[in-house]
Coordinates of C-alpha atoms in Angstrom, one line a residue:
X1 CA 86.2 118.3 152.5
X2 CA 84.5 120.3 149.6
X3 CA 86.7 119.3 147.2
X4 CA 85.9 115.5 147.5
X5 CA 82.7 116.5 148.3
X6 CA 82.3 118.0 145.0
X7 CA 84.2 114.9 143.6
X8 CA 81.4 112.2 144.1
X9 CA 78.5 111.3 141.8
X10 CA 75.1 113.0 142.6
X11 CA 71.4 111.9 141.7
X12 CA 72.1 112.3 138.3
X13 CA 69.0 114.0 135.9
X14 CA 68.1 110.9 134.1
X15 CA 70.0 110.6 130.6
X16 CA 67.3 110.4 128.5
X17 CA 65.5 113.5 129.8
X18 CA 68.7 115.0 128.7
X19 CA 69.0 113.8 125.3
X20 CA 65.2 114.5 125.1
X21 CA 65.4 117.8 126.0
X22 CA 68.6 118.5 123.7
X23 CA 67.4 116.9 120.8
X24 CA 63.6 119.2 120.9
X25 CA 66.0 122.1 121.6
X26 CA 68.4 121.4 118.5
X27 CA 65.7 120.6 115.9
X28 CA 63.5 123.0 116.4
X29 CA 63.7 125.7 113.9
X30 CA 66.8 125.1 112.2
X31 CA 64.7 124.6 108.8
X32 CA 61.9 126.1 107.4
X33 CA 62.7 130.0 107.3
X34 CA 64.9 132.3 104.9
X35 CA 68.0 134.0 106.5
X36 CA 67.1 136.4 109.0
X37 CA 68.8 140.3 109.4
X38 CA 71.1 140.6 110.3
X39 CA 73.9 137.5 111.0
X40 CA 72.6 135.2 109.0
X41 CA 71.8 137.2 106.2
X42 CA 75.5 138.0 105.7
X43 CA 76.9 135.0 107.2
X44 CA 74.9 132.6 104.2
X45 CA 76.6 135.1 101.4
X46 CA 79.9 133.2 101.4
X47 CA 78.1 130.4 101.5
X48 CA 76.1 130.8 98.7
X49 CA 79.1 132.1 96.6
X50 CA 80.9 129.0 97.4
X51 CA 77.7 127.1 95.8
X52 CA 76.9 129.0 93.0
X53 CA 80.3 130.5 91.9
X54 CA 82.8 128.4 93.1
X55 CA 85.0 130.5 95.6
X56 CA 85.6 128.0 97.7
X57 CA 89.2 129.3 98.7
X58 CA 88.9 133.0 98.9
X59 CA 85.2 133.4 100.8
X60 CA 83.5 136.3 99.1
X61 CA 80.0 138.1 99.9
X62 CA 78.2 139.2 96.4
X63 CA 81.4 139.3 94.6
X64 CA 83.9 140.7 97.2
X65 CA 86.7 139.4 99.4
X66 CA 84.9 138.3 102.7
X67 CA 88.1 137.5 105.0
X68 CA 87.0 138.9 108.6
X69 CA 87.6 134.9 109.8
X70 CA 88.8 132.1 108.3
X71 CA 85.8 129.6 106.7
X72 CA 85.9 126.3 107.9
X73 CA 82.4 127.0 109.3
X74 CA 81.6 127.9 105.8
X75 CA 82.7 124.9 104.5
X76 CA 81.0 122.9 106.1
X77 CA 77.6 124.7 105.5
X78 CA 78.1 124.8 102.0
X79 CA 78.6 120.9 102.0
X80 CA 75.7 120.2 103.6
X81 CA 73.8 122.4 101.7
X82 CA 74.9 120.9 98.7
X83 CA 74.2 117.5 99.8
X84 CA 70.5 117.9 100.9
X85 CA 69.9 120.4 97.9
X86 CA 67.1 117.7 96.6
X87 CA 65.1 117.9 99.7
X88 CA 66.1 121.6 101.3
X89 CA 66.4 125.0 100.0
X90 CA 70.4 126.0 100.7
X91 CA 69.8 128.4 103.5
X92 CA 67.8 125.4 105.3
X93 CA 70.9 123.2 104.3
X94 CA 73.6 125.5 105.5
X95 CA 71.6 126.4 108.8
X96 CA 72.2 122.4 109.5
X97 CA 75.6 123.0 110.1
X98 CA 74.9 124.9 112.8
X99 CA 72.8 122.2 114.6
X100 CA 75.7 119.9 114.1
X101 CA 78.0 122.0 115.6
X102 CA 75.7 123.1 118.3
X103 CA 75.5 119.1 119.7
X104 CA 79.4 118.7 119.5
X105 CA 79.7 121.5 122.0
X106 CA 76.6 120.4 124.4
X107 CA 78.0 116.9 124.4
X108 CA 82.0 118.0 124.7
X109 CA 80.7 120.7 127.3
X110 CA 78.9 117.7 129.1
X111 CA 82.2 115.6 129.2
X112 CA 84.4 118.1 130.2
X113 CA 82.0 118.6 132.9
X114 CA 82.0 115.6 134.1
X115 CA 85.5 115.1 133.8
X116 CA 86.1 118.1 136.2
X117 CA 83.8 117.9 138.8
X118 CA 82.7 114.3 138.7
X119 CA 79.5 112.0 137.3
X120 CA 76.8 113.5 137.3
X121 CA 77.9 117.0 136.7
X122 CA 78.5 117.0 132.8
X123 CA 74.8 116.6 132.5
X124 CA 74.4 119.6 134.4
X125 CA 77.1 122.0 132.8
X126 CA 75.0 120.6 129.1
X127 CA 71.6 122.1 130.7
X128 CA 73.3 125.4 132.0
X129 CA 74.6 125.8 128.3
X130 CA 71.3 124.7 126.7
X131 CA 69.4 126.8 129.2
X132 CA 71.2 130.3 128.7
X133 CA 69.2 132.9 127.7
X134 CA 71.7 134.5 125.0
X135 CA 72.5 131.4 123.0
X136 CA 68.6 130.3 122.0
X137 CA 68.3 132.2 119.1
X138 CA 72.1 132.1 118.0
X139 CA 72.4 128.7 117.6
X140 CA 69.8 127.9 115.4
X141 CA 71.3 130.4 113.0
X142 CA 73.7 130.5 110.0
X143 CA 76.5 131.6 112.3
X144 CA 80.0 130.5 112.1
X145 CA 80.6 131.3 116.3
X146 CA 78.7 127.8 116.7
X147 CA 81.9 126.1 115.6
X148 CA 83.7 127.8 117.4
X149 CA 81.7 126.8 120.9
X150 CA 82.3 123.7 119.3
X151 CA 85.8 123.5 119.6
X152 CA 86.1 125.1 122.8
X153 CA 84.5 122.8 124.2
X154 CA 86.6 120.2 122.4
X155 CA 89.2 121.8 123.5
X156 CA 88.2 121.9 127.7
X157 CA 87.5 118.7 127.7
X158 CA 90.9 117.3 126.3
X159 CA 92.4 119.4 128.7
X160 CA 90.6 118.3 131.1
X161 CA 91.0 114.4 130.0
X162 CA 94.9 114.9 129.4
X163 CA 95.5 114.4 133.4
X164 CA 94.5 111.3 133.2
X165 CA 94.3 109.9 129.7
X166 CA 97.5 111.8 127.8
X167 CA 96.9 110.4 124.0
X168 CA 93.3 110.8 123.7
X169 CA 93.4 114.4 125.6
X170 CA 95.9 115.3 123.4
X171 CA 94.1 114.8 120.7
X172 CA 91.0 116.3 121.8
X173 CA 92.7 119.5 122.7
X174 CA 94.1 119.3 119.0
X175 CA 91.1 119.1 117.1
X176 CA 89.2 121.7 119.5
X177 CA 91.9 124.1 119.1
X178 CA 92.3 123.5 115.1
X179 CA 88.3 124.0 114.6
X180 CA 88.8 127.4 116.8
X181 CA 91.4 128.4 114.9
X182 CA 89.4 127.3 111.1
X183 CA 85.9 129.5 112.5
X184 CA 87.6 131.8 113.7
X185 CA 90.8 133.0 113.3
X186 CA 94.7 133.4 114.8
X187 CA 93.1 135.1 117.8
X188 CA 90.7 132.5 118.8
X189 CA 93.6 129.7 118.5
X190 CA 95.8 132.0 120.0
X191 CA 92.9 132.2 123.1
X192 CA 92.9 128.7 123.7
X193 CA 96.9 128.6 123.5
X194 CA 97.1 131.2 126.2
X195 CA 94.5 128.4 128.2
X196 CA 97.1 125.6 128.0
X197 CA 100.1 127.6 129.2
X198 CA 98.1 129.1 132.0
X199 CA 97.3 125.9 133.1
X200 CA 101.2 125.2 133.8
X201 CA 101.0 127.2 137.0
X202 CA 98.6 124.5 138.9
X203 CA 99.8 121.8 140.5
X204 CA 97.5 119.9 138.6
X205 CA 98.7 120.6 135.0
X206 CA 102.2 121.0 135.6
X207 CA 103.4 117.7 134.4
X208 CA 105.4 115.8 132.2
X209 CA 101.7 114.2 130.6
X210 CA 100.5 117.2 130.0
X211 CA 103.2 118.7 128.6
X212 CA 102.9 115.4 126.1
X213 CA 99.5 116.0 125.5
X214 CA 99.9 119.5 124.2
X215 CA 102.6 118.0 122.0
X216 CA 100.2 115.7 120.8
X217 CA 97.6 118.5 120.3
X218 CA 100.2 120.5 118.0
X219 CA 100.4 117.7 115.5
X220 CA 96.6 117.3 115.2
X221 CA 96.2 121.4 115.2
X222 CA 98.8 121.7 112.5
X223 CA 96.8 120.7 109.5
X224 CA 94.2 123.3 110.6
X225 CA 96.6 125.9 111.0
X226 CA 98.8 125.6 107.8
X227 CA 96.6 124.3 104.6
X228 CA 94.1 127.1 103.8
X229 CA 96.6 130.1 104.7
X230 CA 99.4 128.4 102.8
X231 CA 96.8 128.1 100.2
X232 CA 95.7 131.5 100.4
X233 CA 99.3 132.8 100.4
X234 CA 100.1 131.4 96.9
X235 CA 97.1 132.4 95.5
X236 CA 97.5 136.1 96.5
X237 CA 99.7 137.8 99.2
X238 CA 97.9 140.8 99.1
X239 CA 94.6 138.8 100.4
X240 CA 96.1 137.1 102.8
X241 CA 97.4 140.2 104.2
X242 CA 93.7 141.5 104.3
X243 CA 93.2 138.4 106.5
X244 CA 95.8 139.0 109.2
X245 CA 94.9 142.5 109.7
X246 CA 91.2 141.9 110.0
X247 CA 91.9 139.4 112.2
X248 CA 94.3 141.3 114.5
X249 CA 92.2 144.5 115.3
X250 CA 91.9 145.2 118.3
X251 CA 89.2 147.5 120.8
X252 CA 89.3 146.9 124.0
X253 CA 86.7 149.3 124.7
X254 CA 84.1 146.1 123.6
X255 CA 84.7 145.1 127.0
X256 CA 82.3 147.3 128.5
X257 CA 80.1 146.3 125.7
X258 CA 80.6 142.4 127.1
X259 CA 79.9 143.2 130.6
X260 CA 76.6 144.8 130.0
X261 CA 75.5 142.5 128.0
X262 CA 76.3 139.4 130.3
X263 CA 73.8 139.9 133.5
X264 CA 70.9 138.9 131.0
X265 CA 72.6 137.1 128.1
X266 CA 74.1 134.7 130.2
X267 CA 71.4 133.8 132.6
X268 CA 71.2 131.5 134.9
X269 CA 75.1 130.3 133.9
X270 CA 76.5 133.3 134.7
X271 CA 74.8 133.8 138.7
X272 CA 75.3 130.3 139.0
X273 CA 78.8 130.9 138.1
X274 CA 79.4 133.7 140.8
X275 CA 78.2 131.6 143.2
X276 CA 80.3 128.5 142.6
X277 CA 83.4 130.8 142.5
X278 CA 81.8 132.3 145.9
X279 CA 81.2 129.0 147.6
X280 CA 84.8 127.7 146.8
X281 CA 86.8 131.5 147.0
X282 CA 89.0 129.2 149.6
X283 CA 90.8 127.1 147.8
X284 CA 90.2 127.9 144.0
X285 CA 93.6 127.4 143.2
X286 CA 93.9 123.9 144.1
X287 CA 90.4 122.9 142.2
X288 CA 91.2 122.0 138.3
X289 CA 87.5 123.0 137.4
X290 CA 87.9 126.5 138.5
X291 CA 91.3 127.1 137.1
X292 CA 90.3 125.8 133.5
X293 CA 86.9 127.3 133.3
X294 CA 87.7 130.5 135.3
X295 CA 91.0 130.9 132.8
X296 CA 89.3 129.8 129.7
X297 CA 86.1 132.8 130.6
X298 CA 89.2 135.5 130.8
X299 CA 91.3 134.6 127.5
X300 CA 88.0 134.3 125.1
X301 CA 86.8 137.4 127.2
X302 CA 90.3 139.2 125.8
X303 CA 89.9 137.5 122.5
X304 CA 86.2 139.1 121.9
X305 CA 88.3 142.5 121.9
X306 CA 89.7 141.9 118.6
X307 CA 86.0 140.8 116.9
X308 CA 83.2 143.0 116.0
X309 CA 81.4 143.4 119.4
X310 CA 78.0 141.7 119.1
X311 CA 75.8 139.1 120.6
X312 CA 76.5 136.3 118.3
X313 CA 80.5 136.6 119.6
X314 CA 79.2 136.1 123.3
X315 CA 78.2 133.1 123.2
X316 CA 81.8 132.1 123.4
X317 CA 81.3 132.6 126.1
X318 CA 79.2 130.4 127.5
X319 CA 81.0 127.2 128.0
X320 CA 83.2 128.4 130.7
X321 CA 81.0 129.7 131.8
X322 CA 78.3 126.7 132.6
X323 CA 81.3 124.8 133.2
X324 CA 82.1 127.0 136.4
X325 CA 78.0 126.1 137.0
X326 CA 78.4 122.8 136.9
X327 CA 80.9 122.8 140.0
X328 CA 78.1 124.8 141.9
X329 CA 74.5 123.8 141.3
X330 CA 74.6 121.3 144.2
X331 CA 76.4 123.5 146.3
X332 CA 73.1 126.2 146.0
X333 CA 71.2 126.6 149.4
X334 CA 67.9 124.9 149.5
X335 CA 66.1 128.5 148.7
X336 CA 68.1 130.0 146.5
X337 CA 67.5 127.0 144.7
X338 CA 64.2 127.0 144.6
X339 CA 63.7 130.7 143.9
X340 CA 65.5 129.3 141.2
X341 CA 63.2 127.1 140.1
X342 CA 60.0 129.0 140.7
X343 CA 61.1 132.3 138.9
X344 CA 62.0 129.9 135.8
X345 CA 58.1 128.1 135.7
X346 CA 56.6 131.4 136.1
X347 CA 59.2 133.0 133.7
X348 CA 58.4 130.3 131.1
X349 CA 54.8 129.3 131.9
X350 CA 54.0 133.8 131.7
X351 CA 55.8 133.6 127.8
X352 CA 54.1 130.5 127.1
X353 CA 50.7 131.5 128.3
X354 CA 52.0 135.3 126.3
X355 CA 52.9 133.3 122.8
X356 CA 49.7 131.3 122.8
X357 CA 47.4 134.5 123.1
X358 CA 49.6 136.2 120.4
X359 CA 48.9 133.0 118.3
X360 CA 45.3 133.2 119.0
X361 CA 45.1 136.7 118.0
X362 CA 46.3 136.4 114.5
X363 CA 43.2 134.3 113.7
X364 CA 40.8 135.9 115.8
X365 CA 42.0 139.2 116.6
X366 CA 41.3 138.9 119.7
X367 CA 42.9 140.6 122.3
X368 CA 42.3 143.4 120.4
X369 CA 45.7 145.3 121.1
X370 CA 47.9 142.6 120.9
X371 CA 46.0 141.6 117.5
X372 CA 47.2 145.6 116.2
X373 CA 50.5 144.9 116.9
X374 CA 51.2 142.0 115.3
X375 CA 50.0 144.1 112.3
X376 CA 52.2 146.8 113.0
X377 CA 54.9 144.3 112.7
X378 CA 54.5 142.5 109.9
X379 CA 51.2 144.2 107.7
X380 CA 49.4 142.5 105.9
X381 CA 50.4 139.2 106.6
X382 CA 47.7 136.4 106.5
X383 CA 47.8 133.6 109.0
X384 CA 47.2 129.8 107.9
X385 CA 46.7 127.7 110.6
X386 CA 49.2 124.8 110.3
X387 CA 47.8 120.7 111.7
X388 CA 51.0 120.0 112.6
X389 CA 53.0 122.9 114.4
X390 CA 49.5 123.5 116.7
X391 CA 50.1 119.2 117.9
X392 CA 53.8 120.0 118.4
X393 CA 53.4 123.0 120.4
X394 CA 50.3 121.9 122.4
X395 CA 51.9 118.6 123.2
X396 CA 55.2 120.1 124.5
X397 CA 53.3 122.6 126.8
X398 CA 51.2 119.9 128.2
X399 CA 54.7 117.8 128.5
X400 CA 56.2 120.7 130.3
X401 CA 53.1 121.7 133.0
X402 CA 53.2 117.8 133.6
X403 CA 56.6 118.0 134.9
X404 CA 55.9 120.9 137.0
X405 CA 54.2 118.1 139.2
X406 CA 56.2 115.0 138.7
X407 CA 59.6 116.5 138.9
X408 CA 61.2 115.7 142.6
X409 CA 62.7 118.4 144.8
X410 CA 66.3 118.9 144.6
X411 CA 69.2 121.1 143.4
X412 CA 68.9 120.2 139.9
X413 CA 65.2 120.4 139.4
X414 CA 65.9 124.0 138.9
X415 CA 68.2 123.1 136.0
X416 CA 66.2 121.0 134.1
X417 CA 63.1 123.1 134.7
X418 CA 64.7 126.1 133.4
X419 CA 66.4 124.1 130.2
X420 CA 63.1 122.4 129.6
X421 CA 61.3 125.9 130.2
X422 CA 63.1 127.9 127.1
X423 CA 63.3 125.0 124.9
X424 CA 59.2 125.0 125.3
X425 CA 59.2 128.2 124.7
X426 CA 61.2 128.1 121.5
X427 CA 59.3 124.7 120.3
X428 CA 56.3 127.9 120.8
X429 CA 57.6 130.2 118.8
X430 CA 59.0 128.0 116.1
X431 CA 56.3 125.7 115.4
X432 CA 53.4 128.6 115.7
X433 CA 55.2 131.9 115.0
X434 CA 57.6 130.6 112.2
X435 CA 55.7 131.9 109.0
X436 CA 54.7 135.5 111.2
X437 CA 58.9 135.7 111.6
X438 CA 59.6 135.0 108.8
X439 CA 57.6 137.5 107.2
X440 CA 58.6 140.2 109.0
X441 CA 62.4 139.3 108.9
X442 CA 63.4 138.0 105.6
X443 CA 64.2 140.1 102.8
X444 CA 62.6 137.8 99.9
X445 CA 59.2 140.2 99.4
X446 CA 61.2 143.2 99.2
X447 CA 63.7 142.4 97.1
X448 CA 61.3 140.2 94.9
X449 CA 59.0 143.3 94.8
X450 CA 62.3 145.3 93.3
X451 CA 62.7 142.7 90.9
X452 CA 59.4 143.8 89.2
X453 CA 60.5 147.8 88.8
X454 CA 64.2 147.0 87.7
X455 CA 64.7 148.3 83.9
X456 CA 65.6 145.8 81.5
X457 CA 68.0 147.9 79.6
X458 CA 70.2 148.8 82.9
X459 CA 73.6 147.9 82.4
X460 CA 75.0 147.4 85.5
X461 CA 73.3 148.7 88.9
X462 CA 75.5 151.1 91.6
X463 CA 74.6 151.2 95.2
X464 CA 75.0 153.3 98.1
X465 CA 74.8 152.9 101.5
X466 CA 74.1 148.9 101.1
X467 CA 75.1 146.7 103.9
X468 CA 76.6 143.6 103.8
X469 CA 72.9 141.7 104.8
X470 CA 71.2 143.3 102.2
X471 CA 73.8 142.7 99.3
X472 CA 74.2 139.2 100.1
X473 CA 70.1 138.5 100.4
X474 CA 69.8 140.8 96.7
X475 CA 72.2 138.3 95.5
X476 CA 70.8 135.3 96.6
X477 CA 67.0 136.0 96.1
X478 CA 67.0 137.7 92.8
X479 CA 70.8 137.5 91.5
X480 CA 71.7 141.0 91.5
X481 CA 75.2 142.5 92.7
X482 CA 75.5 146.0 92.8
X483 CA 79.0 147.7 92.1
X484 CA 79.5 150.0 94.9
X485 CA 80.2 153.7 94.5
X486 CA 81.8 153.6 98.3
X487 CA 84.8 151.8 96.4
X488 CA 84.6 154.1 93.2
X489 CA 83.1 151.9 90.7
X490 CA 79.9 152.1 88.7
X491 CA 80.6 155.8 87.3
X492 CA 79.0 154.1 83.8
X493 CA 76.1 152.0 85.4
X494 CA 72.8 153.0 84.5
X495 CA 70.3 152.2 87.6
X496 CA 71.4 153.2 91.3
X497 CA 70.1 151.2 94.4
X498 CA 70.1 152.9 97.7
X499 CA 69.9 152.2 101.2
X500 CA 69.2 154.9 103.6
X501 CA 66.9 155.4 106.6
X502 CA 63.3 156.3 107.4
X503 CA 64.7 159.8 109.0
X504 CA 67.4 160.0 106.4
X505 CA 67.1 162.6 103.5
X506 CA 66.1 160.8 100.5
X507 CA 66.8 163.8 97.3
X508 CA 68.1 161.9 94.7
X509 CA 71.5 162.7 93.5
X510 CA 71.5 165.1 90.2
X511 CA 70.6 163.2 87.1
X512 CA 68.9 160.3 88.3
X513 CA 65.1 159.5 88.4
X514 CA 63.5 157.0 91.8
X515 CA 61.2 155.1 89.9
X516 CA 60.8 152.4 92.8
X517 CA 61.5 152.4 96.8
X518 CA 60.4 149.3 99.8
X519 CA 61.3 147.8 102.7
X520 CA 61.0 144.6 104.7
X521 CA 57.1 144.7 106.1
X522 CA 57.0 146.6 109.4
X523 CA 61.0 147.9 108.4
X524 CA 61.0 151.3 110.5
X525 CA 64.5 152.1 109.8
X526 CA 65.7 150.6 106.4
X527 CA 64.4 151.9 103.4
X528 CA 65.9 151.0 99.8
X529 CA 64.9 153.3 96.8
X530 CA 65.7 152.9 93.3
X531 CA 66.6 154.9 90.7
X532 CA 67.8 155.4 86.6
X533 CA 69.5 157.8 84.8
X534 CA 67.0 160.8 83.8
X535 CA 67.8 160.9 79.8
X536 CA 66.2 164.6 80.0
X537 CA 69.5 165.5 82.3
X538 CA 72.0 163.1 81.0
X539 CA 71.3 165.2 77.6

C-alpha cells in the first residue's frame, strides 16, 4: 500500500518557485570576492598555473606537481576563466564553474528523484539538497567536489532511468560516472562502480536492460577514464605513479570524523532521511529509491576514507542523501512537519534579523558590542554602503516574511520554507557582508603589504612552514614562488619567508635578519615574517 502510495504524484511546489529559488541561491556570491582560506585558495592555484604558465596536463600549485585528484574540474574553471577574462578577474571566472556544476547536480538530483519515487518528488529531493546546511558555502566556492556532486547525481539518475529507458540511462550513468572519475579520482569511479553491482541483488535491477545499460555506460565512461592518465603516463611514469598513490590512501579512522560532522552539516536531509528509512524499515528491500540512495550514502561514505577528511568532501554526500528525503517528506506526521517548518522561520527570520543588525552596526556602531567585534575581526576596515546590495537584500527579506503568510499548510511547506530560508540568508550575507568577508578572508592586503618590504636584490626567496593556500595566493597576487627548504632547496637564496603561528617561537634562524612580518586582518593564528641574509654574519 505504501509503496504505491509513495508512487503517485503529490501537490507539487509550483515549478517556478523552484527555479526561483535555485536560481537566487546559485548566483548569489559566486563573483565579486578573492579566493577565500582555505579551499579555494589552494584549489584556484592549479588553475591559475594552467592560465598563466600553461600546465594544462600536469596540474601544479606555484610550480609543483599538484596530483591529489585528477583535474577535469580544473579544466573547466580555467576555461571559463579564460573566456570571461574581459569582463571578470580569473578567480570570479573560475568560481563560475562551480555554479555550473552546482545546477547539473540540483537538476539531475531533481530527476532522479522523481524518477524513484514519482512526480512531484524530484522537486523535493532539489530543495532538500539546496536547503542543507553543509553545502551553502561550498558550492559557491572554487572547489572541484562540486563536479563531483555533479556526476553523482548524473550518475543516480541514469540508474535510475535505465529500468525503464535502457539507452539514455546508459548513457547518463556513463557520463556521471566519467565526470566522478575526472574530479575526483579512481576511488570515486570506483564508488559509483561498487553502486551499479550492488544494485544486481534487487529484483528491480537484476535484468538483462540493466545489465545493457551499464554496457552502454562503459563506452561513454571510457574516454574519461583513459585520455588524461594515458597522457600523463607518456609524459612521465614517475608522476603518474604520484597520482595513484595519492589517490589510493586510505584512513578509515575519517569515519568518525564523517559522523560527527553529519548531525549539523546535513540538516534537515539527513533527519528527514532517518525517518523515511524508519517509515518504510518494512519492506526497504523491495523499494528501488531506498536501495539506490541507501547504497549510493554507504560507497561514497567508504570512498571519503581515502580523501583528506574535510567539509568540502561531505558534501558528497548529500545527494543520497536528499534523495532518501525525497521518498519521506510526505510521509512526515502533521507535527513533526510543522515543527519543521516553524524551527526553520525562526531559525532563519533570528539570522536574518542577526545579519541586518550586524550590517547596521558597521555604519553606525550601534549595538555597541556587536559594532567591537566586527572590528576585532577585520580592523580597520571602512564600510561603503553599496545602492544595490541594500535593494537586493531588503527585497528578498520582504519576499521571504511574505510567504510566511501566503504559503498553504502541508508537508512540503516545510521544505520550501527552509530552502527559501538559507538562500535569504545567504542573498544577506552576500549582498551586505561581501566587502567585510572579504576583507577579513582574502590574502591580497597581506601579501600586497609584503610586496612593499621585499628587497630588490633577493635572488631567489626560501620558505618555511608555507601552506599550500598561502603559496598559491603569493603567487597569484604578487607573482612570487618560494623554493621550499622542507624539500631541500634554496640553500643559495637570499630572502626567507616564513609561516608560523601567533604562539609559535619566532627567533630567526642564525644569519638572517626579519626586516618585515603580517597577517590577514584579524589573523589570530597565521603569522608570516620575512627575513634577508644579515651581511654582518654571512662575513
Amino acid at each position: 500500500m505504501l509503496t504505491l502510495e509513495l508512487r503517485q504524484p503529490v501537490n507539487s511546489i509550483p515549478m517556478w518557485m523552484v527555479w526561483a529559488i535555485c536560481l537566487v541561491w546559485l548566483l548569489a556570491g559566486l563573483t565579486g570576492h578573492d579566493p577565500w582560506k582555505p579551499d579555494e585558495a589552494y584549489r584556484f592555484g592549479p588553475i591559475y598555473s594552467m592560465l598563466a604558465h600553461d600546465a594544462w596536463l600536469v596540474p601544479t600549485l606555484a610550480g609543483e606537481p599538484f596530483l591529489d585528484i585528477t583535474p577535469g574540474y580544473y579544466y573547466v574553471s580555467a576555461l571559463i576563466a579564460k573566456a570571461l577574462a574581459v569582463w571578470l578577474p580569473l578567480h570570479d571566472g573560475a568560481r563560475l564553474a562551480s555554479g555550473l556544476f552546482m545546477s547539473l547536480a540540483l537538476v539531475f538530483t531533481g530527476l532522479a528523484g522523481r524518477e524513484l519515487w514519482g512526480r512531484g518528488r524530484g522537486r523535493i529531493a532539489t530543495l532538500v539538497l539546496l536547503g542543507s546546511i553543509g553545502l551553502l558555502v561550498r558550492a559557491h566556492q572554487i572547489l572541484p567536489a562540486t563536479a563531483l556532486v555533479a556526476g553523482i547525481s548524473i550518475a543516480l539518475y541514469g540508474m535510475a532511468l535505465a529500468r525503464r529507458r535502457v539507452v539514455p540511462g546508459g548513457m547518463a550513468i556513463g557520463i556521471g560516472a566519467g565526470l566522478a572519475f575526472f574530479a575526483g579520482g579512481l576511488v570515486e569511479f570506483m564508488a559509483l562502480v561498487l553502486v551499479a553491482l550492488s544494485l544486481f541483488s534487487s529484483a528491480s535491477w537484476r535484468t538483462k536492460s540493466f545489465a545493457v545499460a551499464l554496457l552502454i555506460a562503459t563506452l561513454f565512461a571510457l574516454p574519461f577514464l583513459i585520455i588524461w592518465p594515458a597522457a600523463l603516463w607518456e609524459h612521465s611514469p614517475a608522476l603518474f605513479g604520484l597520482w595513484l598513490d595519492t589517490s589510493l590512501s586510505f584512513d578509515a579512522s575519517t569515519a568518525l570524523y564523517y559522523l560527527q560532522l553529519l548531525p549539523w552539516f546535513a540538516w534537515p536531509a539527513l533527519p528527514l532521511a532517518l525517518w523515511a528509512l524508519w517509515r518504510g524499515r518494512r519492506d526497504v528491500a523491495r523499494r528501488p529509491g531506498f536501495q539506490l540512495a541507501g547504497m549510493t550514502f554507504a560507497s561514497v561514505f567508504i570512498m571519503l576514507w581515502f580523501r583528506r577528511p574535510t567539509d568540502a568532501a561531505a558534501i558528497t554526500l548529500l545527494v543520497p542523501l536528499a534523495l532518501l528525503a525525497a521518498g519521506g517528506v510526505e510521509t512526515l506526521r502533521r507535527g513533526a512537519a510543522s515543527a519543521l517548518d516553524w524551527f526553520g522561520v525562526m531559525t532563519f527570520g533570528f539570522f536574518a534579523l542577526l545579519l541586518w543588525s550586524g550590517w547596521v552596526a558597521m555604519f553606525t556602531g550601534y549595538p555597541t558590542g556587536l559594532a567591537r567585534l566586527l572590528e576585532r575581526q577585520a580592523p580597520n576596515f571602512v564600510a561603503v554602503f553599496d545602492a544595490s546590495g541594500f535593494m537586493i537584500a531588503l527585497l528578498l527579506s520582504i519576499l521571504w516574511l511574505a510567504s510566511i503568510r501566503v504559503l498553504k499548510r502541508s508537508n512540503q511547506r516545510a521544505v520550501i520554507r527552509w530552502a527559501s530560508g538559507i538562500t535569504l540568508i545567504w542573498v544577506i550575507a552576500t549582498a551586505l557582508w561581501l566587502p567585510w568577508l572579504d576583507y577579513a578572508k582574502s590574502y591580497r592586503s597581506m601579501t600586497s603589504a609584503m610586496s612593499l618590504a621585499f628587497p630588490s636584490d633577493a635572488t631567489c626567496v626560501a620558505s618555511r612552514g608555507l601552506g599550500e593556500p598561502q603559496r598559491a595566493m603569493f603567487e597569484y597576487f604578487i607573482g612570487l614562488r618560494t623554493q621550499r627548504l622542507e624539500r631541500g632547496a634554496a640553500e643559495h637564496c637570499t630572502a626567507l619567508l616564513v609561516q608560523t603561528t601567533q604562539r609559535a617561537e619566532l627567533a630567526a634562524a642564525a644569519g638572517w635578519r626579519e626586516i618585515w612580518r603580517g597577517s590577514r586582518p584579524g589573523e589570530r593564528f597565521e603569522r608570516f615574517i620575512l627575513y634577508v641574509r644579515d651581511p654582518a654574519v654571512a662575513s
